[in-house]
Amino acid sequence: LSQTLIISLLLDCDPLPGPDGTLIPLTGCGTTITFHPTEELIFLVGTEEGNIYKCSTAYASLFLDTYKAHHMPVYKVDYNKFYSDIFISCSADWRVKIWEDKRSVPLFVFDLGCAVGDVEWSPYSSTVFAAVTDDGKVHVFDLNVNKYRPICIQAIVSRKRNKLTRIAFNHKMPILIVGDDRGCITTLKLSPNLRKKVKPPKKGPVYTDRELEIMKLEKLLALVREPPTLSPPSDLPAAVET
């Protein structure tokens, strides 16, 4: 194995003076990394400082974008399996946030009441994701069903002895696996009401399952997106004196 330095995670702050008087730039601590599903040069890095950096292997000293995402370490960043402009992050600050590329403000914010160790988008639905928290619970969300609360919260391990740290979807079967800090893995089967697929329209053109999932997510995002520019209202006609 050989290594190549791609980029240094320099913090956006003033450098500190070193012992000999030289200024030393502060570097961040990377905690998670994920590559873009379609653009092989692009990747996201989460840091212990709470920032998420969008980087490219083509640039060694330039961030393409910086998201001031969380107030504590970022534990996971994951791209949506159907819509690559959407990604999700989780942190020790109890929050899960959903982001859109090139937007500095999250589209959705969820407070799970405990440090969130891992989060992952579902491979079968564009609006479903699952997260695990330090209190030993799995949270399953479907934004198409409820945009504010999880549709399922399941306690897996005792919060006094274990904390859940990792979660993963099976890409072929309706199965979740979760891991804890003691090295144990628990397998869970999703009930049918947690994995409902979108129904195709009865009339009109025929869409593939992937196209239906993208349309479902686009419809949801249209409700929370802010327009890039707000058009001023047209002037009212002046009153005519009689």
PDB file of C-alpha atoms in Angstrom:
ATOM      1  CA  LEU A   1       0.000   0.000   0.000  1.00  0.00           C
ATOM      2  CA  SER A   2       1.199   3.499  -0.815  1.00  0.00           C
ATOM      3  CA  GLN A   3      -0.229   6.816   0.318  1.00  0.00           C
ATOM      4  CA  THR A   4      -0.663  10.214  -1.314  1.00  0.00           C
ATOM      5  CA  LEU A   5      -1.427  13.415   0.567  1.00  0.00           C
ATOM      6  CA  ILE A   6      -4.621  14.819  -0.961  1.00  0.00           C
ATOM      7  CA  ILE A   7      -5.427  17.798   1.267  1.00  0.00           C
ATOM      8  CA  SER A   8      -4.677  19.183   4.730  1.00  0.00           C
ATOM      9  CA  LEU A   9      -7.733  20.095   6.797  1.00  0.00           C
ATOM     10  CA  LEU A  10      -6.634  23.611   7.720  1.00  0.00           C
ATOM     11  CA  LEU A  11      -8.989  25.409  10.083  1.00  0.00           C
ATOM     12  CA  ASP A  12     -10.488  28.746   9.147  1.00  0.00           C
ATOM     13  CA  CYS A  13      -8.776  30.697  11.941  1.00  0.00           C
ATOM     14  CA  ASP A  14      -5.627  32.700  12.550  1.00  0.00           C
ATOM     15  CA  PRO A  15      -2.378  30.694  12.824  1.00  0.00           C
ATOM     16  CA  LEU A  16      -0.692  30.412  16.209  1.00  0.00           C
ATOM     17  CA  PRO A  17       2.907  31.533  16.881  1.00  0.00           C
ATOM     18  CA  GLY A  18       5.294  28.608  17.303  1.00  0.00           C
ATOM     19  CA  PRO A  19       8.275  28.303  19.730  1.00  0.00           C
ATOM     20  CA  ASP A  20      10.637  29.997  17.268  1.00  0.00           C
ATOM     21  CA  GLY A  21       8.161  32.731  16.351  1.00  0.00           C
ATOM     22  CA  THR A  22       6.905  31.195  13.098  1.00  0.00           C
ATOM     23  CA  LEU A  23       3.152  31.098  12.556  1.00  0.00           C
ATOM     24  CA  ILE A  24       1.697  27.599  12.552  1.00  0.00           C
ATOM     25  CA  PRO A  25      -1.710  27.041  10.873  1.00  0.00           C
ATOM     26  CA  LEU A  26      -4.118  24.863  12.832  1.00  0.00           C
ATOM     27  CA  THR A  27      -5.282  21.643  11.215  1.00  0.00           C
ATOM     28  CA  GLY A  28      -8.563  19.898  11.873  1.00  0.00           C
ATOM     29  CA  CYS A  29      -9.097  16.252  12.784  1.00  0.00           C
ATOM     30  CA  GLY A  30     -10.993  14.222  10.211  1.00  0.00           C
ATOM     31  CA  THR A  31     -13.547  11.770  11.597  1.00  0.00           C
ATOM     32  CA  THR A  32     -15.428  10.461   8.554  1.00  0.00           C
ATOM     33  CA  ILE A  33     -15.133  10.459   4.779  1.00  0.00           C
ATOM     34  CA  THR A  34     -17.451   9.547   1.903  1.00  0.00           C
ATOM     35  CA  PHE A  35     -16.997   9.732  -1.843  1.00  0.00           C
ATOM     36  CA  HIS A  36     -19.549  11.125  -4.278  1.00  0.00           C
ATOM     37  CA  PRO A  37     -21.536   8.267  -5.892  1.00  0.00           C
ATOM     38  CA  THR A  38     -21.160   9.578  -9.469  1.00  0.00           C
ATOM     39  CA  GLU A  39     -18.257  12.083  -9.467  1.00  0.00           C
ATOM     40  CA  GLU A  40     -15.161  10.096  -8.565  1.00  0.00           C
ATOM     41  CA  LEU A  41     -13.035  13.162  -7.723  1.00  0.00           C
ATOM     42  CA  ILE A  42     -15.437  14.634  -5.149  1.00  0.00           C
ATOM     43  CA  PHE A  43     -15.580  13.590  -1.502  1.00  0.00           C
ATOM     44  CA  LEU A  44     -16.884  14.932   1.813  1.00  0.00           C
ATOM     45  CA  VAL A  45     -14.909  14.970   5.052  1.00  0.00           C
ATOM     46  CA  GLY A  46     -16.454  15.418   8.503  1.00  0.00           C
ATOM     47  CA  THR A  47     -14.267  16.772  11.279  1.00  0.00           C
ATOM     48  CA  GLU A  48     -14.014  16.775  15.058  1.00  0.00           C
ATOM     49  CA  GLU A  49     -14.631  20.528  14.995  1.00  0.00           C
ATOM     50  CA  GLY A  50     -18.097  20.014  13.479  1.00  0.00           C
ATOM     51  CA  ASN A  51     -17.358  21.206   9.948  1.00  0.00           C
ATOM     52  CA  ILE A  52     -17.960  19.264   6.745  1.00  0.00           C
ATOM     53  CA  TYR A  53     -15.563  19.980   3.881  1.00  0.00           C
ATOM     54  CA  LYS A  54     -16.347  19.278   0.260  1.00  0.00           C
ATOM     55  CA  CYS A  55     -13.052  18.386  -1.398  1.00  0.00           C
ATOM     56  CA  SER A  56     -11.665  17.207  -4.718  1.00  0.00           C
ATOM     57  CA  THR A  57      -8.672  15.001  -5.381  1.00  0.00           C
ATOM     58  CA  ALA A  58      -7.726  17.497  -8.108  1.00  0.00           C
ATOM     59  CA  TYR A  59      -6.976  20.279  -5.576  1.00  0.00           C
ATOM     60  CA  ALA A  60      -4.423  19.905  -2.790  1.00  0.00           C
ATOM     61  CA  SER A  61      -5.046  23.129  -0.864  1.00  0.00           C
ATOM     62  CA  LEU A  62      -8.595  24.238  -1.680  1.00  0.00           C
ATOM     63  CA  PHE A  63     -11.966  23.266  -0.258  1.00  0.00           C
ATOM     64  CA  LEU A  64     -14.756  23.359  -2.822  1.00  0.00           C
ATOM     65  CA  ASP A  65     -17.209  24.196  -0.051  1.00  0.00           C
ATOM     66  CA  THR A  66     -17.373  24.343   3.742  1.00  0.00           C
ATOM     67  CA  TYR A  67     -20.494  23.493   5.751  1.00  0.00           C
ATOM     68  CA  LYS A  68     -20.529  24.703   9.355  1.00  0.00           C
ATOM     69  CA  ALA A  69     -22.647  21.702  10.125  1.00  0.00           C
ATOM     70  CA  HIS A  70     -22.440  20.825  13.829  1.00  0.00           C
ATOM     71  CA  HIS A  71     -21.154  22.090  17.168  1.00  0.00           C
ATOM     72  CA  MET A  72     -19.424  18.810  18.073  1.00  0.00           C
ATOM     73  CA  PRO A  73     -17.632  16.013  16.163  1.00  0.00           C
ATOM     74  CA  VAL A  74     -19.261  14.750  12.969  1.00  0.00           C
ATOM     75  CA  TYR A  75     -19.529  10.963  13.089  1.00  0.00           C
ATOM     76  CA  LYS A  76     -20.956  10.134   9.658  1.00  0.00           C
ATOM     77  CA  VAL A  77     -21.763  11.699   6.288  1.00  0.00           C
ATOM     78  CA  ASP A  78     -23.720   9.727   3.682  1.00  0.00           C
ATOM     79  CA  TYR A  79     -24.984  10.559   0.189  1.00  0.00           C
ATOM     80  CA  ASN A  80     -28.555   9.782  -0.771  1.00  0.00           C
ATOM     81  CA  LYS A  81     -28.667   6.608  -2.865  1.00  0.00           C
ATOM     82  CA  PHE A  82     -31.065   8.104  -5.436  1.00  0.00           C
ATOM     83  CA  TYR A  83     -30.285  11.840  -5.442  1.00  0.00           C
ATOM     84  CA  SER A  84     -26.585  12.598  -5.217  1.00  0.00           C
ATOM     85  CA  ASP A  85     -27.051  16.311  -4.437  1.00  0.00           C
ATOM     86  CA  ILE A  86     -28.550  15.354  -1.066  1.00  0.00           C
ATOM     87  CA  PHE A  87     -26.452  14.111   1.849  1.00  0.00           C
ATOM     88  CA  ILE A  88     -27.002  13.531   5.548  1.00  0.00           C
ATOM     89  CA  SER A  89     -24.790  14.042   8.602  1.00  0.00           C
ATOM     90  CA  CYS A  90     -24.897  13.110  12.271  1.00  0.00           C
ATOM     91  CA  SER A  91     -22.943  14.317  15.267  1.00  0.00           C
ATOM     92  CA  ALA A  92     -22.291  14.094  18.970  1.00  0.00           C
ATOM     93  CA  ASP A  93     -24.419  17.260  19.333  1.00  0.00           C
ATOM     94  CA  TRP A  94     -27.557  15.011  19.167  1.00  0.00           C
ATOM     95  CA  ARG A  95     -28.550  16.188  15.715  1.00  0.00           C
ATOM     96  CA  VAL A  96     -29.074  14.655  12.292  1.00  0.00           C
ATOM     97  CA  LYS A  97     -29.096  17.140   9.424  1.00  0.00           C
ATOM     98  CA  ILE A  98     -29.995  16.771   5.754  1.00  0.00           C
ATOM     99  CA  TRP A  99     -28.120  18.994   3.305  1.00  0.00           C
ATOM    100  CA  GLU A 100     -28.312  19.927  -0.333  1.00  0.00           C
ATOM    101  CA  ASP A 101     -25.151  20.561  -2.313  1.00  0.00           C
ATOM    102  CA  LYS A 102     -24.230  24.283  -2.562  1.00  0.00           C
ATOM    103  CA  ARG A 103     -26.675  25.283   0.197  1.00  0.00           C
ATOM    104  CA  SER A 104     -25.108  26.432   3.459  1.00  0.00           C
ATOM    105  CA  VAL A 105     -28.280  25.878   5.503  1.00  0.00           C
ATOM    106  CA  PRO A 106     -29.655  22.367   6.188  1.00  0.00           C
ATOM    107  CA  LEU A 107     -33.005  21.379   4.719  1.00  0.00           C
ATOM    108  CA  PHE A 108     -33.983  19.260   7.740  1.00  0.00           C
ATOM    109  CA  VAL A 109     -32.735  19.120  11.330  1.00  0.00           C
ATOM    110  CA  PHE A 110     -33.672  16.355  13.778  1.00  0.00           C
ATOM    111  CA  ASP A 111     -32.801  16.319  17.488  1.00  0.00           C
ATOM    112  CA  LEU A 112     -32.585  12.699  18.707  1.00  0.00           C
ATOM    113  CA  GLY A 113     -31.922  13.592  22.340  1.00  0.00           C
ATOM    114  CA  CYS A 114     -28.583  11.766  22.506  1.00  0.00           C
ATOM    115  CA  ALA A 115     -25.267  11.594  20.638  1.00  0.00           C
ATOM    116  CA  VAL A 116     -25.830  10.063  17.188  1.00  0.00           C
ATOM    117  CA  GLY A 117     -23.121   7.541  16.317  1.00  0.00           C
ATOM    118  CA  ASP A 118     -24.114   6.681  12.752  1.00  0.00           C
ATOM    119  CA  VAL A 119     -26.716   7.458  10.086  1.00  0.00           C
ATOM    120  CA  GLU A 120     -27.346   5.935   6.668  1.00  0.00           C
ATOM    121  CA  TRP A 121     -29.744   6.439   3.779  1.00  0.00           C
ATOM    122  CA  SER A 122     -31.862   3.492   2.770  1.00  0.00           C
ATOM    123  CA  PRO A 123     -31.029   1.710  -0.513  1.00  0.00           C
ATOM    124  CA  TYR A 124     -34.711   1.037  -1.283  1.00  0.00           C
ATOM    125  CA  SER A 125     -36.314   4.459  -0.640  1.00  0.00           C
ATOM    126  CA  SER A 126     -35.103   7.992  -1.302  1.00  0.00           C
ATOM    127  CA  THR A 127     -36.824   9.360   1.813  1.00  0.00           C
ATOM    128  CA  VAL A 128     -35.897   6.710   4.409  1.00  0.00           C
ATOM    129  CA  PHE A 129     -32.846   6.817   6.677  1.00  0.00           C
ATOM    130  CA  ALA A 130     -31.890   5.193   9.957  1.00  0.00           C
ATOM    131  CA  ALA A 131     -29.676   6.352  12.826  1.00  0.00           C
ATOM    132  CA  VAL A 132     -28.282   4.887  16.046  1.00  0.00           C
ATOM    133  CA  THR A 133     -27.778   6.777  19.307  1.00  0.00           C
ATOM    134  CA  ASP A 134     -25.629   6.333  22.394  1.00  0.00           C
ATOM    135  CA  ASP A 135     -28.659   5.360  24.478  1.00  0.00           C
ATOM    136  CA  GLY A 136     -28.920   2.067  22.553  1.00  0.00           C
ATOM    137  CA  LYS A 137     -31.782   2.949  20.186  1.00  0.00           C
ATOM    138  CA  VAL A 138     -32.358   2.682  16.447  1.00  0.00           C
ATOM    139  CA  HIS A 139     -34.374   5.499  14.848  1.00  0.00           C
ATOM    140  CA  VAL A 140     -35.998   4.934  11.445  1.00  0.00           C
ATOM    141  CA  PHE A 141     -37.319   7.958   9.560  1.00  0.00           C
ATOM    142  CA  ASP A 142     -39.445   8.188   6.410  1.00  0.00           C
ATOM    143  CA  LEU A 143     -39.763  11.817   5.380  1.00  0.00           C
ATOM    144  CA  ASN A 144     -42.593  10.925   3.023  1.00  0.00           C
ATOM    145  CA  VAL A 145     -44.640   9.724   6.014  1.00  0.00           C
ATOM    146  CA  ASN A 146     -43.554  12.221   8.687  1.00  0.00           C
ATOM    147  CA  LYS A 147     -41.127  15.114   8.189  1.00  0.00           C
ATOM    148  CA  TYR A 148     -40.696  15.760  11.918  1.00  0.00           C
ATOM    149  CA  ARG A 149     -40.624  12.486  13.844  1.00  0.00           C
ATOM    150  CA  PRO A 150     -39.253   8.955  13.334  1.00  0.00           C
ATOM    151  CA  ILE A 151     -41.740   6.302  12.299  1.00  0.00           C
ATOM    152  CA  CYS A 152     -39.971   3.797  14.554  1.00  0.00           C
ATOM    153  CA  ILE A 153     -37.750   3.938  17.661  1.00  0.00           C
ATOM    154  CA  GLN A 154     -36.441   0.598  18.863  1.00  0.00           C
ATOM    155  CA  ALA A 155     -34.270   0.000  21.936  1.00  0.00           C
ATOM    156  CA  ILE A 156     -31.595  -2.597  21.068  1.00  0.00           C
ATOM    157  CA  VAL A 157     -29.119  -2.675  23.957  1.00  0.00           C
ATOM    158  CA  SER A 158     -29.065  -1.444  27.549  1.00  0.00           C
ATOM    159  CA  ARG A 159     -28.034   2.206  27.666  1.00  0.00           C
ATOM    160  CA  LYS A 160     -26.151   1.591  30.937  1.00  0.00           C
ATOM    161  CA  ARG A 161     -23.812  -1.046  29.486  1.00  0.00           C
ATOM    162  CA  ASN A 162     -23.613  -0.482  25.715  1.00  0.00           C
ATOM    163  CA  LYS A 163     -23.923   2.287  23.181  1.00  0.00           C
ATOM    164  CA  LEU A 164     -24.687   1.757  19.504  1.00  0.00           C
ATOM    165  CA  THR A 165     -21.999   3.033  17.165  1.00  0.00           C
ATOM    166  CA  ARG A 166     -22.716   1.718  13.641  1.00  0.00           C
ATOM    167  CA  ILE A 167     -25.661   0.911  11.373  1.00  0.00           C
ATOM    168  CA  ALA A 168     -25.949  -0.514   7.850  1.00  0.00           C
ATOM    169  CA  PHE A 169     -28.735  -1.521   5.453  1.00  0.00           C
ATOM    170  CA  ASN A 170     -28.672  -4.764   3.524  1.00  0.00           C
ATOM    171  CA  HIS A 171     -28.962  -3.804  -0.160  1.00  0.00           C
ATOM    172  CA  LYS A 172     -31.023  -6.867  -1.143  1.00  0.00           C
ATOM    173  CA  MET A 173     -33.055  -7.851   1.912  1.00  0.00           C
ATOM    174  CA  PRO A 174     -35.114  -5.692   4.344  1.00  0.00           C
ATOM    175  CA  ILE A 175     -32.501  -6.116   7.062  1.00  0.00           C
ATOM    176  CA  LEU A 176     -30.575  -3.715   9.292  1.00  0.00           C
ATOM    177  CA  ILE A 177     -27.434  -4.546  11.208  1.00  0.00           C
ATOM    178  CA  VAL A 178     -26.227  -2.429  14.118  1.00  0.00           C
ATOM    179  CA  GLY A 179     -23.006  -2.616  16.067  1.00  0.00           C
ATOM    180  CA  ASP A 180     -22.164  -1.447  19.572  1.00  0.00           C
ATOM    181  CA  ASP A 181     -19.004  -0.378  21.390  1.00  0.00           C
ATOM    182  CA  ARG A 182     -18.543  -3.872  22.901  1.00  0.00           C
ATOM    183  CA  GLY A 183     -18.111  -5.514  19.499  1.00  0.00           C
ATOM    184  CA  CYS A 184     -21.575  -7.087  19.292  1.00  0.00           C
ATOM    185  CA  ILE A 185     -23.700  -7.012  16.116  1.00  0.00           C
ATOM    186  CA  THR A 186     -27.494  -7.179  16.158  1.00  0.00           C
ATOM    187  CA  THR A 187     -29.571  -8.041  13.085  1.00  0.00           C
ATOM    188  CA  LEU A 188     -33.025  -6.484  12.669  1.00  0.00           C
ATOM    189  CA  LYS A 189     -35.739  -7.139  10.123  1.00  0.00           C
ATOM    190  CA  LEU A 190     -37.752  -4.148   8.953  1.00  0.00           C
ATOM    191  CA  SER A 191     -41.498  -4.682   9.177  1.00  0.00           C
ATOM    192  CA  PRO A 192     -43.546  -4.072   5.993  1.00  0.00           C
ATOM    193  CA  ASN A 193     -44.918  -0.735   7.238  1.00  0.00           C
ATOM    194  CA  LEU A 194     -41.323   0.578   7.526  1.00  0.00           C
ATOM    195  CA  ARG A 195     -40.403  -0.189   3.924  1.00  0.00           C
ATOM    196  CA  LYS A 196     -43.362   0.882   1.816  1.00  0.00           C
ATOM    197  CA  LYS A 197     -42.544   1.651  -1.803  1.00  0.00           C
ATOM    198  CA  VAL A 198     -44.068   4.490  -3.753  1.00  0.00           C
ATOM    199  CA  LYS A 199     -46.985   3.457  -5.962  1.00  0.00           C
ATOM    200  CA  PRO A 200     -46.776   4.341  -9.670  1.00  0.00           C
ATOM    201  CA  PRO A 201     -49.488   6.611 -11.063  1.00  0.00           C
ATOM    202  CA  LYS A 202     -52.462   4.792 -12.583  1.00  0.00           C
ATOM    203  CA  LYS A 203     -52.486   7.061 -15.630  1.00  0.00           C
ATOM    204  CA  GLY A 204     -49.766   8.741 -17.608  1.00  0.00           C
ATOM    205  CA  PRO A 205     -46.256   7.635 -18.579  1.00  0.00           C
ATOM    206  CA  VAL A 206     -44.599   4.574 -17.092  1.00  0.00           C
ATOM    207  CA  TYR A 207     -41.711   5.339 -14.707  1.00  0.00           C
ATOM    208  CA  THR A 208     -38.996   3.084 -13.349  1.00  0.00           C
ATOM    209  CA  ASP A 209     -38.700   2.523  -9.597  1.00  0.00           C
ATOM    210  CA  ARG A 210     -35.667   4.820  -9.475  1.00  0.00           C
ATOM    211  CA  GLU A 211     -37.499   7.615 -11.311  1.00  0.00           C
ATOM    212  CA  LEU A 212     -40.430   7.299  -8.922  1.00  0.00           C
ATOM    213  CA  GLU A 213     -38.106   7.567  -5.914  1.00  0.00           C
ATOM    214  CA  ILE A 214     -36.416  10.665  -7.349  1.00  0.00           C
ATOM    215  CA  MET A 215     -39.798  12.276  -8.062  1.00  0.00           C
ATOM    216  CA  LYS A 216     -40.949  11.503  -4.518  1.00  0.00           C
ATOM    217  CA  LEU A 217     -37.883  13.176  -3.016  1.00  0.00           C
ATOM    218  CA  GLU A 218     -38.081  16.150  -5.395  1.00  0.00           C
ATOM    219  CA  LYS A 219     -41.688  16.759  -4.360  1.00  0.00           C
ATOM    220  CA  LEU A 220     -40.637  16.701  -0.703  1.00  0.00           C
ATOM    221  CA  LEU A 221     -37.658  19.029  -1.243  1.00  0.00           C
ATOM    222  CA  ALA A 222     -39.841  21.552  -3.068  1.00  0.00           C
ATOM    223  CA  LEU A 223     -41.726  22.081   0.206  1.00  0.00           C
ATOM    224  CA  VAL A 224     -38.633  23.058   2.207  1.00  0.00           C
ATOM    225  CA  ARG A 225     -36.377  24.713  -0.347  1.00  0.00           C
ATOM    226  CA  GLU A 226     -36.156  28.469  -0.270  1.00  0.00           C
ATOM    227  CA  PRO A 227     -36.236  30.155  -3.679  1.00  0.00           C
ATOM    228  CA  PRO A 228     -32.821  31.566  -4.665  1.00  0.00           C
ATOM    229  CA  THR A 229     -34.314  35.032  -5.153  1.00  0.00           C
ATOM    230  CA  LEU A 230     -37.583  36.396  -3.893  1.00  0.00           C
ATOM    231  CA  SER A 231     -39.482  38.305  -6.559  1.00  0.00           C
ATOM    232  CA  PRO A 232     -41.031  41.534  -5.234  1.00  0.00           C
ATOM    233  CA  PRO A 233     -44.809  41.799  -5.487  1.00  0.00           C
ATOM    234  CA  SER A 234     -46.128  43.764  -8.421  1.00  0.00           C
ATOM    235  CA  ASP A 235     -47.156  47.346  -7.641  1.00  0.00           C
ATOM    236  CA  LEU A 236     -50.813  47.858  -6.998  1.00  0.00           C
ATOM    237  CA  PRO A 237     -52.572  50.158  -9.465  1.00  0.00           C
ATOM    238  CA  ALA A 238     -52.896  53.700  -8.223  1.00  0.00           C
ATOM    239  CA  ALA A 239     -56.301  54.735  -6.934  1.00  0.00           C
ATOM    240  CA  VAL A 240     -58.285  56.811  -9.406  1.00  0.00           C
ATOM    241  CA  GLU A 241     -60.077  59.846  -7.984  1.00  0.00           C
ATOM    242  CA  THR A 242     -63.658  60.279  -9.062  1.00  0.00           C
TER     243      THR A 242
END
